[in-house]
Coordinates of N, CA and C in Angstrom, one line a residue:
F78 N 21.3 15.4 0.5 CA 21.0 15.9 -0.7 C 21.2 15.5 -1.9
R79 N 19.6 15.3 -2.7 CA 19.1 15.1 -4.1 C 18.9 15.4 -5.1
G80 N 19.1 15.4 -6.4 CA 18.8 16.5 -7.1 C 18.0 15.6 -8.2
L81 N 17.0 15.0 -8.9 CA 16.6 14.5 -9.6 C 15.9 15.4 -11.0
W82 N 16.6 14.8 -12.3 CA 16.0 15.6 -13.4 C 14.8 14.6 -14.3
V83 N 13.6 14.5 -14.6 CA 12.7 14.4 -15.1 C 12.3 14.8 -16.4
Y84 N 12.4 13.7 -17.7 CA 12.1 14.4 -19.1 C 11.0 13.2 -19.4
K85 N 9.3 13.6 -19.7 CA 8.2 13.2 -20.2 C 7.9 13.5 -21.5
R86 N 7.6 12.5 -22.5 CA 7.2 12.8 -23.5 C 6.1 11.8 -24.4
V87 N 4.9 12.2 -24.4 CA 3.7 11.9 -24.6 C 3.2 11.8 -25.7
Q88 N 3.6 10.8 -26.3 CA 3.1 10.6 -28.2 C 1.7 9.5 -28.5
S89 N 1.5 10.3 -29.9 CA 0.0 9.0 -30.5 C -0.9 9.1 -29.8
T90 N -1.6 9.9 -28.5 CA -2.2 9.8 -28.0 C -3.8 10.1 -29.1
Y91 N -4.8 10.4 -28.5 CA -5.9 10.6 -29.6 C -7.3 11.7 -29.2
G92 N -7.5 12.2 -30.0 CA -8.5 13.3 -29.4 C -9.9 12.9 -30.3
N93 N -11.2 13.2 -29.7 CA -12.4 13.1 -30.9 C -12.2 14.3 -31.6
V94 N -12.6 14.4 -32.6 CA -13.1 15.4 -34.0 C -14.2 15.0 -35.1
R95 N -14.7 16.0 -35.1 CA -16.6 15.8 -36.3 C -15.8 15.0 -38.0
I96 N -15.8 14.4 -37.6 CA -15.2 13.8 -39.3 C -16.5 14.2 -40.2
L97 N -17.5 14.4 -40.1 CA -18.6 14.0 -40.8 C -18.5 16.0 -40.6
R98 N -18.0 16.8 -40.0 CA -17.9 18.1 -40.4 C -16.4 17.9 -40.7
P99 N -15.9 19.0 -41.9 CA -14.4 18.9 -41.8 C -14.0 20.1 -41.5
Y100 N -12.7 20.1 -41.3 CA -11.9 21.3 -40.8 C -11.8 22.2 -42.0
S101 N -12.2 21.9 -42.7 CA -12.4 22.8 -44.4 C -13.6 23.0 -44.1
A102 N -14.4 22.3 -43.6 CA -15.7 23.0 -43.4 C -15.7 24.8 -43.0
W103 N -15.1 25.0 -42.2 CA -14.9 26.1 -41.6 C -14.7 27.4 -42.3
D104 N -15.4 27.6 -43.2 CA -14.2 28.4 -44.1 C -15.3 30.2 -44.0
I105 N -16.0 30.1 -43.3 CA -16.4 32.1 -43.1 C -16.2 32.6 -41.9
P106 N -14.7 33.7 -42.3 CA -14.8 34.2 -41.4 C -15.2 35.1 -40.9
I107 N -15.7 35.4 -39.3 CA -16.2 36.1 -38.1 C -15.7 37.1 -37.4
T108 N -15.6 38.5 -37.8 CA -14.8 39.3 -36.8 C -15.7 40.3 -35.7
R109 N -15.2 39.8 -35.0 CA -15.8 40.4 -32.8 C -15.1 41.4 -33.0
R110 N -15.2 42.5 -31.7 CA -14.6 42.9 -30.6 C -14.6 42.0 -29.4
D111 N -13.8 41.7 -29.0 CA -12.9 41.4 -27.7 C -13.7 42.2 -26.6
P112 N -14.7 41.5 -26.1 CA -15.1 43.1 -25.1 C -14.5 43.1 -23.7
G113 N -13.0 42.6 -23.1 CA -12.7 42.7 -22.1 C -12.8 41.6 -21.2
P114 N -12.4 42.0 -20.0 CA -12.5 41.3 -18.8 C -14.2 41.1 -18.2
D115 N -14.6 42.7 -18.6 CA -16.1 42.8 -18.4 C -17.3 42.1 -19.0
G116 N -17.1 41.7 -20.1 CA -17.8 40.7 -21.4 C -18.8 41.9 -22.2
T117 N -18.5 43.3 -21.6 CA -19.4 44.0 -22.5 C -18.6 45.3 -23.4
A118 N -19.1 45.1 -24.8 CA -18.1 45.9 -25.5 C -18.1 47.4 -25.5
G119 N -17.7 48.0 -25.8 CA -17.8 49.5 -25.9 C -17.1 50.2 -24.5
N120 N -16.2 50.2 -23.7 CA -15.8 50.8 -22.7 C -14.4 50.4 -22.7
A121 N -14.2 50.8 -21.7 CA -12.3 51.4 -21.6 C -11.6 49.6 -21.8
D122 N -12.3 48.7 -21.4 CA -11.2 47.4 -20.8 C -11.5 46.4 -21.8
D123 N -11.8 47.0 -23.3 CA -12.3 46.3 -24.6 C -10.8 45.8 -25.3
G124 N -10.8 44.9 -25.7 CA -9.5 44.3 -26.4 C -9.6 44.9 -27.8
G125 N -9.1 43.9 -28.6 CA -9.0 44.5 -30.0 C -10.1 43.4 -30.6
L126 N -9.5 43.4 -32.2 CA -10.8 43.0 -33.1 C -10.3 40.8 -33.1
V127 N -11.2 40.5 -33.1 CA -11.0 38.6 -33.1 C -11.4 38.1 -34.2
T128 N -10.7 38.1 -34.9 CA -11.6 36.9 -36.2 C -11.2 35.5 -36.2
F129 N -12.6 34.5 -35.8 CA -12.7 33.5 -36.1 C -13.4 33.0 -37.1
W130 N -14.0 31.7 -36.9 CA -15.0 30.5 -38.0 C -15.7 30.2 -38.1
D131 N -17.0 30.4 -39.0 CA -18.4 29.7 -39.0 C -18.2 29.0 -39.9
F132 N -18.8 27.4 -39.7 CA -18.6 26.5 -41.1 C -19.9 27.3 -42.0
D133 N -19.8 26.5 -43.4 CA -20.6 26.3 -44.0 C -21.9 25.4 -43.9
P134 N -23.0 26.0 -44.0 CA -24.2 26.0 -43.5 C -24.6 24.3 -44.1
K135 N -24.0 24.1 -45.2 CA -24.3 22.6 -45.6 C -24.2 21.6 -44.5
Y136 N -23.4 22.2 -43.4 CA -22.9 21.3 -42.8 C -23.7 21.7 -41.4
K137 N -24.6 21.7 -41.5 CA -25.7 22.4 -40.0 C -26.9 21.2 -39.9
G138 N -26.4 20.8 -38.7 CA -27.6 20.2 -37.5 C -27.0 18.9 -37.0
A139 N -27.8 18.6 -36.4 CA -27.4 16.8 -35.6 C -26.4 15.6 -36.3
A140 N -26.7 16.0 -37.4 CA -26.5 14.7 -38.4 C -24.6 14.6 -38.6
Y141 N -24.2 15.8 -38.3 CA -22.9 16.0 -38.6 C -21.9 16.4 -37.3
E142 N -22.8 16.0 -36.1 CA -22.2 16.1 -34.8 C -21.3 14.9 -34.6
P143 N -21.5 13.9 -34.7 CA -20.7 12.5 -34.0 C -19.4 12.9 -34.6
T144 N -18.5 12.7 -33.8 CA -17.4 12.3 -33.4 C -16.6 10.9 -33.1
S145 N -15.2 11.0 -34.2 CA -14.5 9.7 -33.9 C -12.8 10.3 -33.6
P146 N -12.3 8.9 -32.4 CA -11.0 9.2 -32.4 C -10.2 9.4 -33.6
V147 N -8.9 10.5 -33.4 CA -7.9 10.0 -34.2 C -6.5 10.4 -33.5
N148 N -5.9 10.0 -33.8 CA -4.4 9.7 -33.0 C -3.6 10.7 -33.3
R149 N -3.1 11.8 -32.3 CA -2.4 13.0 -32.9 C -0.8 13.0 -33.6
D150 N -0.3 13.5 -34.5 CA 1.0 13.8 -34.6 C 2.0 13.5 -34.2
S151 N 3.0 13.6 -34.6 CA 4.2 13.8 -33.8 C 4.9 15.2 -33.9
A152 N 3.5 16.0 -34.6 CA 3.9 17.9 -34.7 C 3.4 17.7 -33.0
H153 N 2.6 17.2 -32.5 CA 1.3 17.2 -31.3 C 1.3 16.7 -29.9
D154 N 3.2 16.0 -29.7 CA 3.5 15.7 -28.7 C 3.0 16.3 -27.5
D155 N 2.7 16.2 -26.5 CA 3.4 16.6 -24.5 C 4.5 17.0 -24.6
V156 N 5.3 17.5 -24.2 CA 6.7 17.1 -23.6 C 6.5 18.3 -22.3
Y157 N 7.4 17.4 -21.0 CA 7.5 18.1 -19.5 C 8.9 17.8 -19.4
N158 N 9.9 18.5 -19.0 CA 11.0 19.2 -18.1 C 10.8 19.4 -16.6
G159 N 11.4 18.9 -16.1 CA 11.0 19.1 -14.7 C 12.1 18.6 -13.6
F160 N 12.6 19.3 -12.8 CA 13.5 18.9 -11.8 C 12.4 19.2 -10.8
E161 N 14.0 18.2 -9.6 CA 13.4 18.2 -7.7 C 14.7 18.3 -6.7
L162 N 14.4 19.2 -6.6 CA 15.4 19.3 -5.3 C 15.3 18.6 -3.6
T163 N 16.1 17.8 -3.4 CA 15.7 17.7 -2.1 C 16.7 17.4 -0.8
M164 N 16.7 17.9 -0.2 CA 17.6 18.3 1.0 C 17.2 17.4 2.5
T165 N 17.9 16.0 3.1 CA 17.4 15.6 4.1 C 18.4 15.9 5.6
K166 N 17.9 16.2 7.2 CA 18.3 16.3 7.7 C 17.8 14.9 8.9
R167 N 19.0 13.9 8.6 CA 18.3 12.4 9.4 C 18.0 12.9 11.0
Q168 N 17.6 12.2 11.7 CA 17.2 12.2 13.0 C 18.4 11.9 13.7
S169 N 19.2 13.4 14.8 CA 19.9 13.1 15.5 C 19.5 14.2 16.5
R170 N 20.0 14.5 17.6 CA 19.9 15.5 18.6 C 18.7 15.8 19.1
G171 N 17.2 14.8 18.6 CA 15.9 15.4 19.0 C 15.2 16.0 18.0
W172 N 16.1 16.0 16.7 CA 15.1 16.6 15.5 C 15.8 16.4 14.2
M173 N 14.5 16.5 13.2 CA 14.7 16.0 11.7 C 14.5 16.4 10.6
A174 N 14.7 17.1 9.6 CA 14.1 18.0 8.7 C 14.2 17.5 7.0
L175 N 13.4 17.7 6.7 CA 13.3 17.5 5.1 C 12.6 18.8 4.6
G176 N 13.2 18.9 3.1 CA 13.1 20.0 2.4 C 13.1 19.6 0.8
S177 N 11.7 20.0 0.2 CA 11.9 19.6 -1.5 C 11.2 20.9 -2.3
F178 N 12.0 21.0 -3.4 CA 11.3 22.1 -4.7 C 11.3 21.8 -5.8
Q179 N 10.2 21.7 -6.2 CA 9.9 20.9 -7.6 C 9.7 21.5 -9.1
M180 N 10.2 22.0 -10.0 CA 9.7 22.9 -11.1 C 9.5 22.2 -12.2
I181 N 8.3 22.1 -13.1 CA 8.7 21.8 -14.6 C 8.5 22.6 -15.1
K182 N 8.7 22.5 -16.7 CA 8.0 23.1 -17.9 C 7.4 22.2 -18.5
N183 N 5.9 23.6 -18.6 CA 5.3 22.5 -19.4 C 5.4 22.5 -21.1
H184 N 5.0 21.8 -22.0 CA 4.8 22.2 -23.3 C 3.6 20.9 -23.9
I185 N 2.4 21.4 -23.6 CA 1.4 20.8 -23.7 C 0.4 21.7 -24.8
W186 N -0.4 20.3 -25.6 CA -1.3 20.6 -26.5 C -2.2 21.0 -26.0
T187 N -3.5 22.1 -25.5 CA -4.9 22.4 -24.3 C -5.6 22.0 -25.4
G188 N -6.8 21.5 -24.9 CA -8.6 21.0 -24.9 C -8.5 20.3 -26.7
L189 N -8.6 20.7 -27.2 CA -9.0 20.0 -28.9 C -7.4 20.2 -30.4
S190 N -6.6 21.1 -29.1 CA -5.9 22.0 -30.1 C -4.6 20.4 -31.4
A191 N -5.0 19.8 -30.1 CA -3.9 18.7 -30.6 C -4.7 17.5 -32.2
T192 N -5.7 17.9 -32.2 CA -6.4 17.4 -33.1 C -7.5 18.2 -33.1
P193 N -7.2 19.1 -34.0 CA -8.5 20.7 -34.1 C -9.5 20.0 -35.4
S194 N -10.5 20.3 -34.3 CA -12.0 20.5 -35.6 C -11.8 20.9 -36.6
S195 N -11.4 22.6 -36.1 CA -11.7 23.4 -36.5 C -10.2 24.2 -36.5
P196 N -10.6 25.4 -37.6 CA -10.1 26.6 -36.9 C -9.5 27.0 -35.5
N197 N -10.9 27.2 -35.0 CA -11.3 28.0 -33.7 C -10.2 26.7 -32.5
D198 N -10.1 25.7 -33.0 CA -9.6 25.1 -31.8 C -7.9 25.3 -31.9
E199 N -7.5 26.3 -32.4 CA -6.3 26.6 -32.7 C -6.1 27.4 -32.3
F200 N -6.5 28.3 -31.6 CA -6.5 29.7 -30.6 C -5.5 29.7 -29.4
F201 N -4.5 30.3 -29.2 CA -3.2 29.5 -27.8 C -3.6 28.3 -27.5
P202 N -3.3 27.3 -28.7 CA -3.2 25.7 -28.4 C -2.4 25.4 -27.1
L203 N -1.1 26.4 -27.0 CA -0.1 25.1 -25.9 C -0.1 26.3 -24.4
D204 N -0.7 24.8 -23.9 CA 0.4 25.3 -22.5 C 1.9 25.4 -22.5
E205 N 2.3 26.6 -22.0 CA 3.8 26.7 -22.1 C 4.2 27.2 -20.7
T206 N 3.9 26.9 -19.8 CA 3.5 27.7 -18.4 C 5.2 26.5 -17.5
W207 N 4.9 27.3 -16.1 CA 5.7 26.8 -15.0 C 5.2 26.3 -14.4
D208 N 5.1 25.5 -13.3 CA 4.3 24.8 -12.2 C 5.6 24.9 -11.7
W209 N 5.4 24.6 -10.2 CA 6.1 24.7 -8.9 C 5.1 23.8 -7.7
S210 N 6.2 23.4 -6.9 CA 5.8 23.4 -5.7 C 6.4 22.8 -4.2
G211 N 6.5 23.5 -3.3 CA 7.5 22.8 -2.3 C 7.2 22.6 -1.2
K212 N 7.7 21.9 -0.1 CA 7.7 22.1 1.1 C 8.9 21.9 2.2
M213 N 8.4 21.8 3.2 CA 9.6 21.6 4.4 C 8.7 21.3 5.6
M214 N 9.3 20.0 6.2 CA 8.9 19.6 6.9 C 9.6 19.4 8.4
G215 N 9.4 19.1 9.4 CA 10.3 18.6 10.7 C 9.4 18.3 12.1
S216 N 10.6 17.7 12.9 CA 10.2 17.5 13.7 C 11.1 17.3 14.9
Y217 N 10.4 17.4 16.2 CA 11.2 17.7 17.6 C 11.0 17.3 18.6
R218 N 11.7 16.2 19.2 CA 11.4 15.9 20.2 C 11.4 16.6 21.8
A219 N 10.7 17.2 21.9 CA 10.5 17.8 23.4 C 10.7 17.1 24.6
P220 N 10.9 18.1 25.7 CA 10.7 17.6 26.6 C 9.8 16.8 27.4
Y221 N 9.6 15.9 28.4 CA 8.8 15.1 28.7 C 8.1 14.0 27.5
D222 N 9.0 14.1 26.9 CA 8.5 12.7 25.4 C 7.3 13.3 24.5
V223 N 7.4 15.0 24.9 CA 6.1 15.1 23.3 C 6.7 15.7 22.5
T224 N 6.6 14.8 20.4 CA 7.1 15.4 19.8 C 6.6 15.8 19.0
V225 N 7.1 17.2 18.4 CA 6.1 18.4 17.8 C 6.4 18.6 16.8
S226 N 5.5 18.5 15.3 CA 6.2 18.6 14.0 C 5.1 19.5 12.7
G227 N 5.7 19.5 12.1 CA 5.0 20.7 11.5 C 5.7 20.6 9.6
I228 N 4.8 20.4 9.1 CA 4.4 21.0 7.3 C 4.2 21.7 6.5
Y229 N 5.4 22.6 6.0 CA 5.1 23.6 5.6 C 4.6 23.4 3.4
N230 N 3.6 24.2 2.8 CA 3.4 23.3 1.8 C 3.1 24.7 0.6
L231 N 3.5 24.7 -0.4 CA 3.6 25.5 -1.4 C 3.6 24.8 -2.7
L232 N 2.2 25.9 -3.4 CA 1.9 25.4 -4.5 C 1.2 26.0 -5.2
A233 N 2.4 26.1 -6.5 CA 1.8 27.3 -7.6 C 0.4 27.3 -8.3
G234 N -0.1 28.1 -8.2 CA -1.7 28.6 -8.8 C -1.7 28.1 -9.7
V235 N -3.1 27.6 -9.9 CA -3.1 26.9 -11.4 C -3.5 27.9 -12.9
P236 N -2.3 28.2 -13.8 CA -2.7 28.5 -14.4 C -3.5 28.6 -15.7
R237 N -3.9 29.7 -15.8 CA -5.8 30.2 -16.3 C -5.8 31.1 -17.6
Q238 N -6.9 31.1 -18.2 CA -6.5 32.2 -19.3 C -8.4 32.4 -19.7
R239 N -8.0 33.8 -20.0 CA -9.5 34.5 -20.3 C -10.7 33.8 -21.5
T240 N -11.6 33.8 -21.4 CA -12.0 33.0 -22.0 C -13.7 34.0 -22.6
Y241 N -13.8 34.2 -23.8 CA -15.0 34.7 -24.0 C -16.3 33.6 -25.2
T242 N -17.7 33.6 -24.9 CA -18.6 33.0 -26.0 C -18.9 34.3 -26.9
F243 N -18.9 34.1 -28.1 CA -19.4 35.0 -29.0 C -20.6 33.9 -29.5
R244 N -21.8 34.6 -29.4 CA -23.2 34.4 -29.6 C -23.4 35.0 -30.5
N245 N -24.6 34.6 -31.3 CA -25.6 34.2 -32.8 C -24.5 34.7 -33.8
V246 N -23.6 33.5 -34.0 CA -23.2 32.9 -35.3 C -24.0 32.1 -35.9
P247 N -24.1 32.8 -37.0 CA -25.1 32.3 -38.1 C -25.2 30.2 -37.8
N248 N -24.2 29.7 -38.1 CA -24.3 28.5 -38.2 C -24.2 27.2 -36.8
A249 N -23.2 27.9 -36.6 CA -22.4 27.7 -35.1 C -23.1 27.8 -34.2
T250 N -23.8 28.6 -34.2 CA -24.5 29.2 -32.4 C -24.3 30.1 -31.7
S251 N -22.9 29.6 -31.6 CA -21.9 30.2 -30.6 C -20.6 29.7 -31.0
V252 N -19.8 30.6 -30.6 CA -18.3 30.1 -30.3 C -17.4 30.5 -29.1
T253 N -17.4 29.4 -28.4 CA -16.4 30.0 -26.8 C -14.5 30.0 -27.3
L254 N -13.7 31.1 -27.1 CA -12.6 31.2 -27.6 C -11.6 31.6 -26.0
P255 N -10.6 31.1 -26.2 CA -9.4 31.2 -25.5 C -8.9 32.9 -25.6
L256 N -8.9 34.4 -24.8 CA -8.3 35.7 -25.5 C -7.4 35.8 -24.9
E257 N -6.6 34.8 -24.5 CA -4.9 35.5 -23.7 C -4.5 33.4 -23.6
A258 N -2.8 33.4 -23.6 CA -2.1 32.5 -23.1 C -2.9 31.9 -22.3
L259 N -2.7 30.3 -22.1 CA -2.9 29.7 -21.2 C -1.4 30.7 -19.2
G260 N -1.9 30.5 -18.5 CA -1.3 31.5 -18.0 C -0.8 32.5 -17.9
D261 N -1.5 33.2 -18.8 CA -1.4 35.4 -18.1 C -2.1 35.1 -17.2
S262 N -3.2 34.7 -17.0 CA -4.1 34.8 -15.8 C -3.4 33.6 -14.9
R263 N -3.7 33.3 -13.7 CA -2.9 32.5 -12.3 C -4.0 32.0 -11.3
D264 N -4.1 31.5 -10.7 CA -4.7 31.7 -9.6 C -3.3 31.9 -8.4
P265 N -3.9 32.2 -7.1 CA -2.9 32.8 -5.9 C -2.2 31.3 -5.8
A266 N -0.8 31.6 -5.6 CA 0.0 30.4 -4.8 C -0.6 29.9 -3.4
Q267 N -0.4 29.3 -2.8 CA -1.1 28.4 -1.8 C 0.1 28.2 -1.0
H268 N 0.2 28.7 0.4 CA 1.3 28.4 1.3 C -0.2 27.9 2.5
V269 N 0.6 27.2 3.3 CA 0.3 26.3 4.2 C 0.5 26.0 5.1
V270 N 0.2 26.1 6.5 CA 1.5 25.2 7.7 C 0.5 24.1 8.3
N271 N 0.3 23.5 8.6 CA 0.1 22.5 9.5 C 1.3 22.2 10.7
M272 N 0.5 21.5 11.8 CA 1.2 21.6 13.1 C 0.3 20.5 13.8
R273 N 1.7 19.9 14.5 CA 1.3 18.5 15.5 C 2.1 18.3 16.7
A274 N 1.5 17.8 17.9 CA 2.2 17.4 18.6 C 1.6 16.6 19.5
M275 N 2.6 15.5 19.9 CA 2.0 13.8 20.1 C 2.9 13.9 21.5
K276 N 2.2 12.9 22.8 CA 2.3 12.5 23.6 C 2.3 10.6 23.9
P277 N 3.1 10.3 23.9 CA 2.6 8.6 24.1 C 2.8 8.6 25.8
I278 N 1.6 8.3 26.0 CA 1.9 8.1 27.8 C 2.2 5.7 27.2
R279 N 2.8 5.1 28.4 CA 3.5 3.9 28.0 C 2.0 3.1 29.7
L280 N 1.6 2.3 29.5 CA 0.5 1.4 30.2 C 1.0 0.3 30.4
S281 N 0.2 -1.1 30.9 CA 1.0 -1.7 31.1 C 1.3 -2.8 30.1
G282 N 2.0 -3.6 30.0 CA 2.5 -4.9 29.3 C 2.7 -4.0 27.8
A283 N 1.7 -4.4 26.5 CA 2.0 -3.7 25.6 C 1.0 -2.6 24.9
K284 N 0.6 -2.0 26.6 CA -1.0 -1.7 26.0 C -0.2 -0.2 25.7
K285 N -0.4 0.8 25.2 CA 0.3 2.2 25.1 C -0.9 3.3 24.4
L286 N -0.9 4.4 24.9 CA -2.0 5.1 24.7 C -0.9 6.6 24.0
A287 N -1.5 7.3 22.7 CA -1.0 8.8 22.4 C -2.0 9.5 22.6
L288 N -1.6 10.9 23.1 CA -2.0 11.7 22.8 C -2.4 12.8 21.8
S289 N -2.6 13.7 21.0 CA -2.5 14.5 19.7 C -3.3 15.2 20.1
F290 N -2.3 16.7 18.9 CA -3.2 17.7 19.3 C -2.5 18.7 17.8
E291 N -3.6 18.6 16.9 CA -3.3 18.8 15.3 C -3.7 20.1 14.8
I292 N -3.4 21.0 14.2 CA -4.3 22.1 13.5 C -3.9 22.2 12.3
F293 N -4.4 22.8 11.8 CA -4.2 22.2 10.0 C -4.9 24.1 9.4
N294 N -4.0 24.1 8.6 CA -4.2 25.4 8.5 C -3.9 26.8 9.7
M295 N -2.9 26.6 9.9 CA -2.4 27.4 11.1 C -3.1 29.0 10.7
F296 N -2.1 29.7 10.2 CA -2.2 31.0 10.1 C -4.2 31.1 9.3
N297 N -4.8 30.6 9.3 CA -6.2 30.8 8.3 C -6.0 31.4 7.4
V298 N -5.0 31.4 6.3 CA -5.3 31.8 5.1 C -6.3 31.6 4.1
N299 N -6.9 32.5 3.8 CA -8.0 32.3 2.5 C -7.5 32.1 1.3
T300 N -6.3 31.3 0.6 CA -6.5 32.0 -0.6 C -7.5 31.0 -1.2
A301 N -8.1 31.9 -2.3 CA -8.7 31.2 -3.3 C -8.6 30.4 -4.5
T302 N -9.3 29.1 -4.2 CA -8.8 27.9 -5.2 C -9.8 28.2 -6.5
T303 N -11.0 28.8 -6.5 CA -11.6 28.6 -7.8 C -12.4 30.0 -8.2
V304 N -12.1 30.7 -8.8 CA -12.1 31.8 -10.0 C -12.4 31.9 -11.3
R305 N -13.4 32.5 -11.1 CA -13.6 32.6 -12.7 C -13.3 33.7 -13.8
Y306 N -12.9 32.8 -15.1 CA -11.9 33.8 -15.9 C -12.7 34.0 -16.6
V307 N -14.0 33.8 -17.4 CA -15.0 34.2 -17.9 C -15.4 35.6 -18.4
S308 N -15.0 36.1 -19.8 CA -15.3 37.8 -19.9 C -16.8 37.9 -19.2
S309 N -16.9 38.4 -18.1 CA -18.8 38.8 -18.1 C -18.7 39.3 -16.7
S310 N -20.0 39.9 -16.2 CA -19.5 40.6 -14.9 C -19.6 40.0 -13.9
T311 N -19.1 38.8 -13.8 CA -18.3 38.0 -13.1 C -16.9 37.5 -12.8
Y312 N -16.3 38.4 -13.6 CA -15.1 38.0 -14.3 C -13.8 38.2 -12.4
G313 N -13.8 37.1 -12.3 CA -12.7 37.3 -11.2 C -13.5 36.9 -9.8
A314 N -14.2 36.0 -10.2 CA -15.0 36.1 -9.3 C -14.7 34.6 -8.4
I315 N -15.1 34.6 -7.2 CA -14.4 34.0 -6.6 C -15.2 33.1 -5.6
S316 N -15.5 31.1 -6.1 CA -16.2 30.8 -5.8 C -16.0 28.9 -4.6
A317 N -14.3 29.7 -4.3 CA -13.7 28.7 -3.5 C -12.6 29.4 -3.0
I318 N -12.7 28.7 -1.5 CA -11.5 29.4 -0.5 C -10.5 28.0 -0.1
L319 N -9.3 28.4 0.1 CA -8.9 27.3 0.9 C -9.8 27.4 2.5
P320 N -10.2 25.4 2.8 CA -10.8 25.6 4.2 C -9.9 26.4 5.1
P321 N -10.9 26.8 6.3 CA -10.0 27.5 7.6 C -9.7 26.5 8.6
R322 N -8.6 27.3 8.9 CA -8.1 26.5 10.7 C -9.1 25.6 11.2
V323 N -8.4 24.7 11.5 CA -9.4 23.5 12.2 C -8.3 22.9 12.9
A324 N -8.6 23.0 14.4 CA -8.2 22.1 16.1 C -9.0 20.2 15.5
R325 N -7.7 19.5 15.6 CA -8.4 18.5 15.8 C -7.7 18.0 17.8
V326 N -8.2 17.3 18.5 CA -7.7 16.4 19.4 C -8.0 14.9 18.9
G327 N -6.5 14.4 19.0 CA -7.0 13.1 19.2 C -6.4 11.9 20.3
A328 N -6.5 10.8 20.3 CA -6.3 9.3 20.9 C -6.1 8.3 20.7
E329 N -5.4 7.4 20.5 CA -4.9 6.2 20.3 C -4.6 5.4 21.3
F330 N -5.4 4.3 20.8 CA -5.1 2.9 22.2 C -4.3 1.9 21.1
T331 N -3.3 1.6 21.5 CA -3.0 0.5 21.3 C -3.0 -0.3 22.2
F332 N -3.2 -2.3 21.9 CA -2.6 -2.9 22.6 C -2.1 -4.0 22.0

């Protein structure tokens, strides 16, 4: 059995800011209604009022768009705290197994929030989610020299947040904001099992043939891997899922 604790701190990285359009230029408050997940204001899923910022019109135009890298200050370090537990059963009596589980607590400044160019960059600025993953794997030497092995993978869904683009903003044209904390929405967790059977056949001299049969995604799970979290008529739409069950037969000749 093994336990491991990891602490990681990332300091003084940089982000690009528009130095010709300073933070102080965003001084025009605009209040709009959060239209809710469906992106249409005036119905039951609407949220509250949202106040964001437009910039002074004297900073309008392509001349103010160039960016320059700026280092983060010490108040905007990224911090990770995590642990890993592993248990191993060594090969004996024809079988072996290994299991592990990891969890990590994030404290990460998202997007431009660590080096903000405007107050709009500071909406829900932190990723303070937990991430986790695990696996179990093992093998068994069956009769007739057949080795059967399998692996089970668990992966937490990616933390997400709902966003919306407010349009018809006088000077900025449009402003895209997160409207919930990162992790308030989350992709589904993934559970995948793969299996393999292998039979070696000894030939003359050093020659050897190994026949194998493998099944990937044995239970044919169709977990969503890409989900849309933009407030609109397609909110929650799934555009990608795990690949389907696949079987593969293989032969390996060694000489």
